[in-house]
Coordinates of C-alpha atoms in Angstrom, one line a residue:
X1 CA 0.0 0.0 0.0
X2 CA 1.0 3.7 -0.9
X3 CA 1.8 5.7 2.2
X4 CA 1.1 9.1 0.1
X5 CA -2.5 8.2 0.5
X6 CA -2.3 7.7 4.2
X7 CA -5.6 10.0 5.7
X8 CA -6.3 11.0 9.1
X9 CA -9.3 10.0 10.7
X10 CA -12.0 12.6 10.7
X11 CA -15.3 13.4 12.2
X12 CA -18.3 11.3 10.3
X13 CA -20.3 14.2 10.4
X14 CA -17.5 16.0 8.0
X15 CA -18.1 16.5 4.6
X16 CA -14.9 14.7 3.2
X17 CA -13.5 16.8 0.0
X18 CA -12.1 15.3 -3.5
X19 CA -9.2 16.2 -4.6
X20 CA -11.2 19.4 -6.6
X21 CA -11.5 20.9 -3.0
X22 CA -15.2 21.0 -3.1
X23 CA -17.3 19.2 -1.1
X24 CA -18.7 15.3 -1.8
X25 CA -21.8 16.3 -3.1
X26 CA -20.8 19.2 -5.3
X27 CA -19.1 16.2 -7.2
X28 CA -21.9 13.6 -7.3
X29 CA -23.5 14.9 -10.3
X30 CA -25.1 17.8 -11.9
X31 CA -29.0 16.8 -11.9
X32 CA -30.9 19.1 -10.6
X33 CA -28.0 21.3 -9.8
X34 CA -28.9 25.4 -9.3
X35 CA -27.6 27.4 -11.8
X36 CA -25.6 30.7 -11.4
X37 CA -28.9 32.2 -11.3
X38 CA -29.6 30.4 -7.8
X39 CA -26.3 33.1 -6.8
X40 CA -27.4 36.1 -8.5
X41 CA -31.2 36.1 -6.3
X42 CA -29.5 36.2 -3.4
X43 CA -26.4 38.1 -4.1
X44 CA -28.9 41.0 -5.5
X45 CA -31.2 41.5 -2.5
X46 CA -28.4 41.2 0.2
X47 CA -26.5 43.7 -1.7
X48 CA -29.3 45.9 -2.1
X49 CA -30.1 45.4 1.7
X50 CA -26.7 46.5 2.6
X51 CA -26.5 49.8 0.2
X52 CA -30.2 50.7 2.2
X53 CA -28.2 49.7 5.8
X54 CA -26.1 52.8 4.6
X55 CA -28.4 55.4 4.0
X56 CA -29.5 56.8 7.4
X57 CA -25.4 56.6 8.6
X58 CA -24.0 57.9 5.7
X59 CA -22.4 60.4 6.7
X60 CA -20.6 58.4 9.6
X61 CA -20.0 55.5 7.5
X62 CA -18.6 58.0 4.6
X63 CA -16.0 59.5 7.2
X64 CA -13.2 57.3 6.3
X65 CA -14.3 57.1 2.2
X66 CA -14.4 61.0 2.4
X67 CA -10.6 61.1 3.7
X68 CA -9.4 59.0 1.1
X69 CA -10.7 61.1 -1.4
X70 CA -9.2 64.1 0.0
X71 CA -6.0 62.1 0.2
X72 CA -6.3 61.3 -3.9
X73 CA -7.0 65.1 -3.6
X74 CA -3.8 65.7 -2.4
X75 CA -1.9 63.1 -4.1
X76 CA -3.1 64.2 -7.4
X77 CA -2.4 67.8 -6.6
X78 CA 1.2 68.6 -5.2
X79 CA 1.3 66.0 -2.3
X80 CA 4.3 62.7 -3.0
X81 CA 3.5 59.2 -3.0
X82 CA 5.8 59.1 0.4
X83 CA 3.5 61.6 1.9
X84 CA 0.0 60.3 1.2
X85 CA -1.7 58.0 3.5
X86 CA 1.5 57.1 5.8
X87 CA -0.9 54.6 7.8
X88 CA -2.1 52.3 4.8
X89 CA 1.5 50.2 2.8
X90 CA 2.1 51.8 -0.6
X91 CA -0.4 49.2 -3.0
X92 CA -3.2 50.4 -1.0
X93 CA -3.0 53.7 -2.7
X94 CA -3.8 51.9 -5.9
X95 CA -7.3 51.1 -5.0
X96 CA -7.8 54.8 -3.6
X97 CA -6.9 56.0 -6.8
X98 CA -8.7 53.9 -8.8
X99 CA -12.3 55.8 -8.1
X100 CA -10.3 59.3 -8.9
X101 CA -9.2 58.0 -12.3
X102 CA -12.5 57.3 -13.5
X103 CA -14.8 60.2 -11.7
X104 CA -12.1 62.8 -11.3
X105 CA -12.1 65.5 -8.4
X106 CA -15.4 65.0 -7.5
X107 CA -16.2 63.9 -3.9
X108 CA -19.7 62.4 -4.2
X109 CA -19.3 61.1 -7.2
X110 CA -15.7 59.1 -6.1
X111 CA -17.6 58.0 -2.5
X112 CA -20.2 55.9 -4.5
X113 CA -17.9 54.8 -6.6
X114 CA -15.7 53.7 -3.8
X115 CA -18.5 51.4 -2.8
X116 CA -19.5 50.4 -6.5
X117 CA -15.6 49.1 -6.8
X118 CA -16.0 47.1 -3.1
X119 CA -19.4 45.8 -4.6
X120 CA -17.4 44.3 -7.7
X121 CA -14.5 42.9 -5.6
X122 CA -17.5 41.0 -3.2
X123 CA -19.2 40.0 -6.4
X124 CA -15.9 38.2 -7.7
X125 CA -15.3 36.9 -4.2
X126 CA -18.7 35.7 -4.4
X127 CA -18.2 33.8 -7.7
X128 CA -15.6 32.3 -6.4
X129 CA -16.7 30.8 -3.2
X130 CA -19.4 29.4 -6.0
X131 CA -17.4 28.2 -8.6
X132 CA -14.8 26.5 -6.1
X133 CA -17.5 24.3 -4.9
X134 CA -18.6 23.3 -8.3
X135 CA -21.3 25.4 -8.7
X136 CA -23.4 24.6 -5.4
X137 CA -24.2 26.6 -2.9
X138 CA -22.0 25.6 0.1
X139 CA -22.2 27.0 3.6
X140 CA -19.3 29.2 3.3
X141 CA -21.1 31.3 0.5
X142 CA -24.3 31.6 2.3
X143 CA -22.6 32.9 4.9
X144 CA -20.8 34.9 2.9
X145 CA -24.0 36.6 1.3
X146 CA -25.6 37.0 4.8
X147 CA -22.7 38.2 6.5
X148 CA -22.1 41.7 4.8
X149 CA -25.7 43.0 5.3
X150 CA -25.0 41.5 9.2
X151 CA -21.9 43.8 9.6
X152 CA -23.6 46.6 8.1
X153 CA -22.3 49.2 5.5
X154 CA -19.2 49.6 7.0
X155 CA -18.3 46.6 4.9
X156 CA -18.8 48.9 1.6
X157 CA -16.8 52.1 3.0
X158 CA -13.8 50.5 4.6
X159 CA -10.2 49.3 2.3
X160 CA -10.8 46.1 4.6
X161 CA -12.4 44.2 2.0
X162 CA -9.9 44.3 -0.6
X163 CA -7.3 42.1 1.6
X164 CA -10.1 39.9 3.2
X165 CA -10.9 38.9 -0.4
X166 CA -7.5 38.1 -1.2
X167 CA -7.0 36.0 1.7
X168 CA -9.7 34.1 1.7
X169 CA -9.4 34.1 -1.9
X170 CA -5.9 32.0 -1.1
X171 CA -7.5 30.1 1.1
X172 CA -9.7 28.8 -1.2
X173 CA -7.2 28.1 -4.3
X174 CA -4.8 26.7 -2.0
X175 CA -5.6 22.8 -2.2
X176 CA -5.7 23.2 -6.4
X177 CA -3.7 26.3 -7.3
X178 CA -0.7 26.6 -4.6
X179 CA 1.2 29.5 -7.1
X180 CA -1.9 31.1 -7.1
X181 CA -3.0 31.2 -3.0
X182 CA 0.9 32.1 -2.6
X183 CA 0.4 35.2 -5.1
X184 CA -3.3 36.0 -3.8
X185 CA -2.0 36.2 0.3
X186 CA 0.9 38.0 -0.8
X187 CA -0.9 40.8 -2.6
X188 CA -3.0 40.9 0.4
X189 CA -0.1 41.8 2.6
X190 CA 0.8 44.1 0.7
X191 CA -2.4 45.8 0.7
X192 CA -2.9 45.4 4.7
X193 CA -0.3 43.4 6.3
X194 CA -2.2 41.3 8.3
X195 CA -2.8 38.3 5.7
X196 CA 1.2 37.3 6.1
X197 CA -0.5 35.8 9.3
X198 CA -2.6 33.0 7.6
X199 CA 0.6 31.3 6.0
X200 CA 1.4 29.1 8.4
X201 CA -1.8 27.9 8.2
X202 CA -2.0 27.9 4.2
X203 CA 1.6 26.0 4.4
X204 CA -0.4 23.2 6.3
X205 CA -2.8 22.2 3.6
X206 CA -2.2 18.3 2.2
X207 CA -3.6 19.4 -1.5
X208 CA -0.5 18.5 -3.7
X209 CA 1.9 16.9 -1.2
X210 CA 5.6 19.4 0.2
X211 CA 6.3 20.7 -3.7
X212 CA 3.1 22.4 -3.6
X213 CA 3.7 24.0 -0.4
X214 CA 7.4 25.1 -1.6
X215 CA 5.6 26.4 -4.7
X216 CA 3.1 28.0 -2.4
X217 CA 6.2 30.0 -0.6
X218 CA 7.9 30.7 -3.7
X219 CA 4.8 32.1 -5.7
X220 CA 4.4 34.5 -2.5
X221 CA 8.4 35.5 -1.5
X222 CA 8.2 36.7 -5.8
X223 CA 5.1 38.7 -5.6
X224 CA 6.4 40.0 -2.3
X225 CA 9.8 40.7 -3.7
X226 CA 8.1 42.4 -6.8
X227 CA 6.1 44.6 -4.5
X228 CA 8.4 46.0 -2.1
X229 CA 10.8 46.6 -4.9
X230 CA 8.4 48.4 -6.8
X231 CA 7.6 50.5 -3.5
X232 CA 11.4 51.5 -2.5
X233 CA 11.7 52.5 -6.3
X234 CA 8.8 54.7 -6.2
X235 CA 7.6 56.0 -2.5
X236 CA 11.4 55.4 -0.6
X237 CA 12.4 52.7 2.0
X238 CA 11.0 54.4 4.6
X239 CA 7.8 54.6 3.4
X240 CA 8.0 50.4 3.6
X241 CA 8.0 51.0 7.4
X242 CA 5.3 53.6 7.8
X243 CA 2.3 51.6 8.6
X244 CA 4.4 49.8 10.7
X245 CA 5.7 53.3 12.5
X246 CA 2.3 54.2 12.4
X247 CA 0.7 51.2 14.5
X248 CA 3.5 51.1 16.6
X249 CA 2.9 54.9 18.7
X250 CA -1.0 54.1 18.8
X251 CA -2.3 53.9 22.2
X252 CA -5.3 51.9 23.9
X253 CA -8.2 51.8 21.3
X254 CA -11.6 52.0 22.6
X255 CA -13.4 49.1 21.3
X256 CA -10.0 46.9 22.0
X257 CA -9.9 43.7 24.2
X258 CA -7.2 45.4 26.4
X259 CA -9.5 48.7 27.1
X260 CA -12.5 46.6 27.8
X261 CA -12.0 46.5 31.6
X262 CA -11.7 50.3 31.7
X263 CA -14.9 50.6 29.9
X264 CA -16.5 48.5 32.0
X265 CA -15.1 50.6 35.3
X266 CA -15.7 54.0 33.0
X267 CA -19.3 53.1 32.7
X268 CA -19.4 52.9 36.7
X269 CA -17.7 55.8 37.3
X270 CA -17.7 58.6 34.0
X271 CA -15.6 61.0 35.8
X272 CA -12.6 58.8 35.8
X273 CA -12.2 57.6 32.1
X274 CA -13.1 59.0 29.0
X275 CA -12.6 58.8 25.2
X276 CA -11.0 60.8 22.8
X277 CA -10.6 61.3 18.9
X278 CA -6.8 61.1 18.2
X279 CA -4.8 62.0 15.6
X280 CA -4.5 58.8 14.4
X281 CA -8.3 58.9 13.2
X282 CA -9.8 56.1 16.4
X283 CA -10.5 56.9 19.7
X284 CA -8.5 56.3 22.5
X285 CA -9.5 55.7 26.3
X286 CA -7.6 58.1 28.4
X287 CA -7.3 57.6 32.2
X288 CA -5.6 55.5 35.0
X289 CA -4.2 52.0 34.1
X290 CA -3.9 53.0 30.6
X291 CA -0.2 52.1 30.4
X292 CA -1.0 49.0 32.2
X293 CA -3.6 47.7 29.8
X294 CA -0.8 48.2 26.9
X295 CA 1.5 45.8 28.7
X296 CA -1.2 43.5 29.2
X297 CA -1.7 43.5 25.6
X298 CA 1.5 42.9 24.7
X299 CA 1.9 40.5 26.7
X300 CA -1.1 38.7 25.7
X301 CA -0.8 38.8 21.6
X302 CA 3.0 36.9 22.9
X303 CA 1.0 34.4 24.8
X304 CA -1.0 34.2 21.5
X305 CA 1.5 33.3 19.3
X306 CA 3.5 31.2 21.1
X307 CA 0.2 29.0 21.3
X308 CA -0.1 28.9 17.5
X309 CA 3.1 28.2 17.4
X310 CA 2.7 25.2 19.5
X311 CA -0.6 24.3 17.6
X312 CA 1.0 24.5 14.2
X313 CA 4.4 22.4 15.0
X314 CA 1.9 19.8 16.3
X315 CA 0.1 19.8 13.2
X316 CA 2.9 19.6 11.1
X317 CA 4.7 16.9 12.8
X318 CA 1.4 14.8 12.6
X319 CA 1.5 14.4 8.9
X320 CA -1.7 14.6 6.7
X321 CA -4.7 16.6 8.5
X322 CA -8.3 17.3 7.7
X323 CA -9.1 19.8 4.7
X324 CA -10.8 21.9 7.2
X325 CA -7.4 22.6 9.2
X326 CA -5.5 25.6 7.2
X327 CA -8.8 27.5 7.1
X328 CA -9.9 26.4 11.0
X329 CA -6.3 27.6 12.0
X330 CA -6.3 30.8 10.1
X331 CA -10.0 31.5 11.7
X332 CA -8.0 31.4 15.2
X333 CA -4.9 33.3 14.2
X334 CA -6.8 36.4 13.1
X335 CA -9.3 35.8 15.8
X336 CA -6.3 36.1 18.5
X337 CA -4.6 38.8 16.3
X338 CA -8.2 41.1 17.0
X339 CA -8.2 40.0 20.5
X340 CA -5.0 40.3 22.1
X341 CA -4.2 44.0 19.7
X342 CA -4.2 47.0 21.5
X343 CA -6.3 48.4 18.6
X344 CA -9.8 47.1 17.2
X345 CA -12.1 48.6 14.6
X346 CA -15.4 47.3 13.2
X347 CA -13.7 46.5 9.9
X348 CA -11.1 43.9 11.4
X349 CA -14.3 41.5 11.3
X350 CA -14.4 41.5 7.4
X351 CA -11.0 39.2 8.1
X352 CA -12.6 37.1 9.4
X353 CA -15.6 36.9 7.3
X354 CA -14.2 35.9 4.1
X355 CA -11.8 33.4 6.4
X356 CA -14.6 31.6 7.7
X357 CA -16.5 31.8 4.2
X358 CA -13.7 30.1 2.8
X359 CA -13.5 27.5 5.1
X360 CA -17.0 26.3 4.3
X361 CA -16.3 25.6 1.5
X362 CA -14.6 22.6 2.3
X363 CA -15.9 21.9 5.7
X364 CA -20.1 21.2 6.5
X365 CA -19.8 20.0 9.4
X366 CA -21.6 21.0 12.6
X367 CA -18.7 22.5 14.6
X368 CA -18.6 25.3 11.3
X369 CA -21.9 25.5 11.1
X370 CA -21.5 26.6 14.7
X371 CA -18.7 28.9 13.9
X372 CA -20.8 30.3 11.1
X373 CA -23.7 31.4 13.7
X374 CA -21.4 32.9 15.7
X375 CA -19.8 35.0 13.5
X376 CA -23.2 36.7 12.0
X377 CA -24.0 37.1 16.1
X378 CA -21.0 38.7 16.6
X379 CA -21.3 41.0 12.8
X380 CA -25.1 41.6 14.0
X381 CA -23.9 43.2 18.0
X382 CA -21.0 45.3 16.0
X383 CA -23.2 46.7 13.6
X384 CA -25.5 48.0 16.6
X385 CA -22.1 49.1 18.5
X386 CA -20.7 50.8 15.3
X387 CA -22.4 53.1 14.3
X388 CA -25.8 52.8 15.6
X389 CA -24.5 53.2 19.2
X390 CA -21.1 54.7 18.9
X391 CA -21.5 58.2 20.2
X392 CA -23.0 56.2 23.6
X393 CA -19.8 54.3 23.4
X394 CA -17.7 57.1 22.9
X395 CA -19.2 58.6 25.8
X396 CA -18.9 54.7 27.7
X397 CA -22.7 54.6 28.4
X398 CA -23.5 51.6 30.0
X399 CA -25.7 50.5 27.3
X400 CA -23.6 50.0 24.9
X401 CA -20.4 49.2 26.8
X402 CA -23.0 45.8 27.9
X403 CA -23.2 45.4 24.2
X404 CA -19.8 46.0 23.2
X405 CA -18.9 43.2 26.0
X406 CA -21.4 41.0 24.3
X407 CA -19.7 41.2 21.2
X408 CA -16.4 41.0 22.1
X409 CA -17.3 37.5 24.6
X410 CA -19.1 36.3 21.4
X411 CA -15.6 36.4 19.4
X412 CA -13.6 35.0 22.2
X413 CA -16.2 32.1 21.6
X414 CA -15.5 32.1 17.9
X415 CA -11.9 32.0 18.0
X416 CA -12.0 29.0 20.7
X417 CA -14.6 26.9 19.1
X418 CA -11.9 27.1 15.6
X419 CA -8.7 26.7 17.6
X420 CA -10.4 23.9 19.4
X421 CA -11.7 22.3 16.4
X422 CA -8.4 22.5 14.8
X423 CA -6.5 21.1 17.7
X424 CA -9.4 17.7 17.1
X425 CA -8.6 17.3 13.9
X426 CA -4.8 17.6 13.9
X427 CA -4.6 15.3 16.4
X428 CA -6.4 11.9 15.6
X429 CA -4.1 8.7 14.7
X430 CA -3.4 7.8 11.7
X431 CA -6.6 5.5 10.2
X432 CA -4.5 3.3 8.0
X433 CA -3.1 2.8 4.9
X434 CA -5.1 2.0 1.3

C-alpha cells in the first residue's frame, strides 16, 4: 500500500472533499444542480439590503471614504507618494486611486464609486466561493452573502475588504492552485499586512503533497519581492516602514480587548475615564491604568503566538490533517490577532468573514456551522455598536459598553470553538493505509 495516500481519521459528520476541493456532493452529479442564477437572487437583495443599511449613517459611515478622497485630492495635486496616507502600505494607494481615475475630483461622485468598486471585488469573491464548490451553494457562500448585510455598511466604505478577499481568496485556491494562493496572500499583505499571518496555516494544507507548499512559498516571496521593490523604487524605503511606525505609537483603542475593563469601570464611574478622537483617526480611552492595559496587551498577543506556534508544529509533525485545518487555524490566528491587539475597529471582522466563508467551503460540518452562527451574532452586536450606538460608546454609556462586551465574549467564543476544532482534527491517529 502507498503511504502518500495515508488520511487521518475525521469526524463522520464531515463532509470529506475530493481532490477538486469542493465538497462530496458538489461532485456527485449535476442533476438538478442550481444554476448561477440560484447566486445572483441572493447576491442582489443582500446587496441591495446592505447599500439601504447605509443610508440613514452615511455620513458616519462616509467619514473614512471621504478622507481617502481628500488624500487622492492631495496626491493628485502637489502632495508625493511618500506623503499620502503614511498609515495604509504603498499598494493600497492603488485602489484609492482607482475611483479618482474614473470620476475625477469630485467627492460624491468618487464615494459611490468607492462602494461600487468594493461591490465588484464581493461579487468576484462571491463567484468564487461558488465556482470553487462546483457550482453549489455551500455553507461558506451563504454565509458569505448574509454576513455583509450583518456587519452593516461599513463593509462597503472600509479598504478592509480588498485584503479579506485576497485571503480568503488563497484560502480557497490553496488545495488546487498553490502558485496562485501564494500570489493572492501576498498581494493581500501588501495591501494590509495582516494576511502574512494565515501562511502558516496555508503551508499546512495536504492538497499537492511538500512541492506544492514550496511552490506556495515561492509564488508569495516573488510577488512580495516584486512589491516592495516596486515600493522602494517609487515612494522610498521608509515609506516600507510607515504603517508599521504608524501602528506602533498608537495607544489603547476604545473598542480593544485590552480597554475593555476600563470601559467597563468607566461606565461605573464617567468622571474617571473617557474617550478621545486622536490623531490617528480612532479613539483612545484616556485615564488611570492605561499604560497598564498596553503591557497586558502585549503580553497577551505573545502568549497568542507562542500558542499557535505550539498548535501548528503539532500539526505539522502529525503528517496529513483534515481539509478543514488551514482554514480552522487561520479563523483562530486572526481571531487572536483582533483579540489580544491593542487596537480594534469594526472593519477587522471583514478578516474574518471571508476566512470563515472560505472554510466552508470545504468543511459542513456541525462544529462550522457553529462557527458560522457565531460570527453573523458577533457581525449583527457590532453593527448595533458601530455606528448605531457609537456616540454612547464614545461617551462609555452603559448601554452600549453591555453590548460592546457581548460582542467581544461572542468572538472569544469564535476563536476558541476554531482553535479547538483545529486542535481535534490535527490530532487523531493515523486511520490506515489504502
Amino acid at each position: 500500500m502507498n503511504a502518500d495516500r495515508t488520511e487521518f481519521a475525521v469526524d463522520p459528520t464531515e463532509t470529506r472533499t475530493p481532490p477538486g476541493g469542493a465538497p462530496a456532493a458538489a461532485a456527485a452529479g449535476t442533476v438538478g444542480a442550481p444554476t448561477a442564477w440560484w447566486l445572483v437572487r441572493r447576491w442582489l437583495p443582500t446587496r441591495a439590503l446592505t447599500v439601504l443599511l447605509l443610508v440613514p449613517e452615511v455620513f458616519r459611515v462616509f467619514g473614512d471614504v471621504s478622507y481617502y478622497y481628500r488624500s487622492m485630492a492631495g496626491l493628485f495635486g502637489r502632495a508625493g507618494l511618500g506623503e499620502t496616507l503614511r498609515e495604509y502600505p504603498v499598494p493600497s494607494i492603488g485602489v484609492f486611486a482607482l475611483p479618482r481615475l474614473v470620476v475625477g475630483d469630485r467627492e460624491v461622485p468618487y464615494v459611490w464609486t468607492f462602494v461600487g468598486l468594493m461591490l465588484l471585488i464581493d461579487g468576484a469573491f462571491s463567484v468564487a466561493l461558488w465556482r470553487s464548490a462546483g457550482h453549489r451553494p455551500t455553507p461558506g457562500l451563504r454565509l458569505w452573502l448574509w454576513f455583509l448585510p450583518a456587519l452593516g455598511p461599513i463593509t462597503l466604505c472600509r479598504l478592509d475588504l480588498v485584503p479579506a478577499v485576497l485571503a480568503g481568496g488563497a484560502l480557497v485556491a490553496v488545495l488546487r492552485r498553490p502558485v496562485l494562493a501564494g500570489a493572492l496572500v501576498a498581494l493581500g499583505t501588501a495591501v494590509k499586512l495582516w494576511p502574512a499571518a494565515i501562511v502558516p496555516a496555508l503551508w499546512l494544507h495536504r492538497g499537492g503533497g511538500r512541492r506544492s507548499r514550496w511552490w506556495l512559498l515561492a509564488s508569495g516571496g516573488v510577488t512580495a519581492g516584486a512589491v516592495l521593490l516596486a515600493v522602494a523604487a517609487i515612494a522610498g524605503g521608509t515609506r516600507l516602514a510607515s504603517p508599521l511606525t504608524w501602528q506602533s505609537d498608537r495607544s489603547l483603542q476604545l473598542e480593544s480587548y485590552s480597554a475593555l475593563p476600563l470601559l467597563i469601570a468607566g461606565a461605573v464611574r464617567p468622571d474617571t475615564w473617557r474617550s478621545e478622537y486622536t490623531r490617528f483617526f480612532a479613539f483612545e480611552v484616556i485615564g488611570p491604568g492605561v499604560s497598564a492595559m498596553l503591557v497586558v496587551s502585549t503580553a497577551l498577543t505573545a502568549l497568542a503566538v507562542v500558542g499557535l506556534a505550539v498548535l501548528w508544529l503539532r500539526a505539522a509533525r502529525a503528517g496529513r490533517s483534515a481539509p478543514a485545518a488551514p482554514g480552522l487555524l487561520a479563523v483562530g490566528t486572526v481571531g487572536l490577532m483582533i483579540i489580544t491587539d491593542k487596537t480594534f475597529s469594526p472593519q477587522y471582522l471583514i478578516w474574518l468573514g471571508a476566512l470563515t466563508a472560505a472554510l466552508g467551503v470545504t468543511a459542513t460540518d456541525a462544529g462550522t456551522a457553529r462557527l458560522h452562527r457565531l460570527l453573523l451574532l458577533v457581525a449583527v452586536l457590532t453593527q448595533i455598536v458601530y455606528p448605531n450606538l457609537y456616540s454612547l460608546l464614545a461617551e462609555l454609556h452603559p448601554l452600549a459598553v453591555a453590548l460592546a462586551t457581548l460582542r467581544d465574549g461572542t468572538l472569544v467564543a469564535l476563536t476558541w470553538l476554531a482553535l479547538h476544532r483545529f486542535w481535534t482534527l490535527t490530532g487523531r491517529p493515523v486511520a490506515g493505509r489504502s
